[in-house]
XYZ file of C-alpha atoms in Angstrom:
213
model
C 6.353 -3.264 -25.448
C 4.143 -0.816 -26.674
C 5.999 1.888 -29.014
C 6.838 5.258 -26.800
C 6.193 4.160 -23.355
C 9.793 3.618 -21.682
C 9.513 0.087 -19.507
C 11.100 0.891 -16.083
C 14.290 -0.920 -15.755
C 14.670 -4.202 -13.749
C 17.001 -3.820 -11.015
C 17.275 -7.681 -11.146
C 18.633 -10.320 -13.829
C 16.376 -12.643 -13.256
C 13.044 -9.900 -14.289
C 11.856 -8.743 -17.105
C 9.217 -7.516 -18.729
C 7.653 -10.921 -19.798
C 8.261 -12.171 -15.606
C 4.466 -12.503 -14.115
C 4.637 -9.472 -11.698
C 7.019 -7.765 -13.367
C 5.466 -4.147 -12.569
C 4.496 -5.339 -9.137
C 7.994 -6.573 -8.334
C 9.206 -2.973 -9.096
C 6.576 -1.458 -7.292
C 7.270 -3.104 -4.087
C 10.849 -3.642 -4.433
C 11.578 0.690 -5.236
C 9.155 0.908 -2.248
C 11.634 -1.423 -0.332
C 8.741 -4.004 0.815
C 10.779 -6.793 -1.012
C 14.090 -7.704 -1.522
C 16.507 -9.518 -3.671
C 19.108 -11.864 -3.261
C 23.144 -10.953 -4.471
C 24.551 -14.095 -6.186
C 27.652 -14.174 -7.830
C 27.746 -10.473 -8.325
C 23.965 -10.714 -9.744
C 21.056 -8.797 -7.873
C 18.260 -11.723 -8.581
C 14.542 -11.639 -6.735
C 14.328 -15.524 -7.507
C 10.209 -15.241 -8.481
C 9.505 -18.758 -8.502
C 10.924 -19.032 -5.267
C 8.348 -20.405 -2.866
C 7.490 -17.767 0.391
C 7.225 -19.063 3.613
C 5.101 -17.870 6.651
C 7.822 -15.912 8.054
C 9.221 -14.487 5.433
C 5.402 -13.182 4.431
C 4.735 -11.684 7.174
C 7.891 -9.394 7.465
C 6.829 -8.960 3.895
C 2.999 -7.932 4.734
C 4.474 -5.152 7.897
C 6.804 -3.964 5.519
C 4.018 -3.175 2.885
C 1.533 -1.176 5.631
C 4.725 0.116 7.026
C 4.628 -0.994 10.614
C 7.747 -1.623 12.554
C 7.738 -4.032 15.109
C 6.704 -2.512 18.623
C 9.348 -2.936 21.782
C 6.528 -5.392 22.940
C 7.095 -7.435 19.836
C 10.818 -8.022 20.003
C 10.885 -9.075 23.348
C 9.154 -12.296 25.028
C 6.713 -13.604 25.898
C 6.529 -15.457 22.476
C 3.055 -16.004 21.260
C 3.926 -19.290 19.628
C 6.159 -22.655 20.625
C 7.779 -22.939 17.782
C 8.945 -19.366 17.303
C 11.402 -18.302 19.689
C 13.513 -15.368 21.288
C 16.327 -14.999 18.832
C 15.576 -16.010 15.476
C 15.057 -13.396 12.887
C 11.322 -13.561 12.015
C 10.719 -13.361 16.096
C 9.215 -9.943 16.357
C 7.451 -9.680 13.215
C 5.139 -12.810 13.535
C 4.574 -11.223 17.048
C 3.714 -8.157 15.757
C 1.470 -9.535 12.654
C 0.014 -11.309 15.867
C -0.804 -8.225 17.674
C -2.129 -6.742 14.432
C -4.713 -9.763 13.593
C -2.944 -10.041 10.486
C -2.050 -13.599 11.536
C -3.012 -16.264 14.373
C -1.447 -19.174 13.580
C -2.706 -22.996 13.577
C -4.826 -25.064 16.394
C -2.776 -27.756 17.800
C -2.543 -29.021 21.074
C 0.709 -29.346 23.208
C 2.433 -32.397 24.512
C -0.269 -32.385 27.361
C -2.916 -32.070 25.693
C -3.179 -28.495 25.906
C -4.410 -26.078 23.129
C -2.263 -24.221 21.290
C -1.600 -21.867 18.604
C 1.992 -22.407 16.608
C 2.915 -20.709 13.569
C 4.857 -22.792 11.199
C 7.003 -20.485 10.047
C 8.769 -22.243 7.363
C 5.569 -23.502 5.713
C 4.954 -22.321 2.143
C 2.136 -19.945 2.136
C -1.363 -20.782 0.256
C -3.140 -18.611 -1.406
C -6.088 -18.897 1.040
C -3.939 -18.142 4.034
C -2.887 -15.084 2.183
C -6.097 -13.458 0.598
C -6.826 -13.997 4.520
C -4.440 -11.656 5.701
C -5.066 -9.056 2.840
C -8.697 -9.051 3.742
C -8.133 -8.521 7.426
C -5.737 -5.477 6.675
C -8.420 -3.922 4.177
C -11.327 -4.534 6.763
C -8.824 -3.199 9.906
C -8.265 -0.390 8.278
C -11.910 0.598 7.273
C -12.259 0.024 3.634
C -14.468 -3.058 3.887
C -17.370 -4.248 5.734
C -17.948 -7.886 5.867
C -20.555 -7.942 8.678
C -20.356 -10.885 11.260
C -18.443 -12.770 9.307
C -18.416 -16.454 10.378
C -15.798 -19.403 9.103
C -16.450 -21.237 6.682
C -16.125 -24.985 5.734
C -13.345 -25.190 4.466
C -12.416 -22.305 6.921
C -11.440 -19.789 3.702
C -14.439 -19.789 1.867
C -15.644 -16.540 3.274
C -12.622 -14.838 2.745
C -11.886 -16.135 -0.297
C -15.595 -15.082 -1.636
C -14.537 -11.365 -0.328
C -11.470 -11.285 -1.665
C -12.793 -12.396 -5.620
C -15.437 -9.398 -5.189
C -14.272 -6.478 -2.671
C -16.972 -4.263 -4.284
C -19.905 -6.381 -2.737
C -17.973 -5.537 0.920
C -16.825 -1.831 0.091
C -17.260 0.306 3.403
C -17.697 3.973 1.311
C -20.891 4.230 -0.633
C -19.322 7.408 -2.703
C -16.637 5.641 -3.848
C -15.334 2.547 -5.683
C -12.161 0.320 -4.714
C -9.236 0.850 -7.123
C -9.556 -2.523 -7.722
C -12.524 -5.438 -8.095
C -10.507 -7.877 -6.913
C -7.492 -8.812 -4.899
C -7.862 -12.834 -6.924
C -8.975 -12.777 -9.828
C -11.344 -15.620 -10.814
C -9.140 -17.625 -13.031
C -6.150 -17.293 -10.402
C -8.240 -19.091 -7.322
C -6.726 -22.057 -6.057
C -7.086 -21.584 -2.350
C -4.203 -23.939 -1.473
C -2.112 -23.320 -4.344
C 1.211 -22.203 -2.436
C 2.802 -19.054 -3.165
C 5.385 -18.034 -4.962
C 7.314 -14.489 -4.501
C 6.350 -13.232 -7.849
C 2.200 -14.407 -7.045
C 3.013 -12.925 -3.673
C 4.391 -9.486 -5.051
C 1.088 -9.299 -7.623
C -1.584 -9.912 -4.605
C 0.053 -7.595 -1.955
C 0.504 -4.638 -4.920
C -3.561 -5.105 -5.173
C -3.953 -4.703 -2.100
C -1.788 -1.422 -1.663
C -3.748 0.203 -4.368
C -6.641 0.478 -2.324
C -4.619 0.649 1.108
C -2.298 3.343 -0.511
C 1.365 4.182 0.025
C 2.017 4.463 3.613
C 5.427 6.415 2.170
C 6.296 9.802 1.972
């Protein structure tokens, strides 16, 4: 700790100052975007705790602040294997109607193609500087062009997301940050962990901004 400067206090026993993401963890838990767990009277954010697809993207509308729409809690479902009645329901539908998500190609019992969303699946890395990009170029703050896929599929966004600057939309000013991965963190299908998750998604918010009051 560096003498004078008060370290804001952990509002979980299981962070501290020397936890990777400690500041980010605040940030986004004061902010309410993330949440702990209450264990045997302890408040803990578990930050080795792996994230799964669901559980991100409740996580990602939570940090852009979007609720999900009346369209989004009720069916159709977009995917097969996420159905009317379990909790993630309306907010992979809504990160759905955002383009903050689209789920996997498969193909159905008959053949058919078909998008599912795996909801239980560990999030990469890749999968999530993918979703972080779209949100920054959605919203106007980057310009990639006609971006085409890459082989593997997340080289493009991957390429973006190490160097924002190269794809930053206003010419009078500069991105609060480089980077949302920093190039000795890229391992496009390392899986995430909350703590990782927290660090990325605070990036990203300091060049989205606070969508709170």
């Amino acid at each position: 700790a560096i003498p004078g400067v008060q370290v804001p206090q952990s509002p979980y026993a299981d962070v501290n100052a020397q936890t990777y993401g400690y500041e980010a963890i605040l940030r986004l838990s004061a902010n309410g975007i993330v949440k702990g767990y209450v264990e045997k009277g302890k408040n803990l954010f578990k930050p080795n705790k792996p994230v799964n697809r669901a559980e991100m993207a409740k996580m990602i509308l939570g940090s852009v602040c979007v609720e999900p729409s009346d369209i989004a809690k009720k069916p159709p479902q977009i995917y097969p294997d996420v159905q009317p009645g379990m909790w993630f329901f309306s907010y992979t539908k809504q990160a759905y109607i955002k383009g903050y998500f689209t789920g996997y190609k498969g193909k159905d019992a008959n053949g058919r193609d078909i998008r599912y969303f795996a909801p239980n699946k560990t999030i990469s890395q890749a999968e999530l500087m993918k979703v972080l990009v779209e949100i920054l170029r959605r919203q106007g703050f980057l310009d990639v062009g006609n971006m085409k896929m890459g082989n593997p599929w997340y080289v493009p966004y991957m390429e973006i997301a190490k160097d924002i600057t190269k794809y930053w939309q206003d010419e009078e000013s500069s991105p609060a940050v480089a980077s949302l991965v920093n190039e000795d963190e890229v391992d496009p299908m390392k899986l995430m962990t909350r703590g990782e998750a927290a660090v990325y998604i605070d990036r990203m918010l300091s060049i989205y901004g606070s969508c709170r009051e």
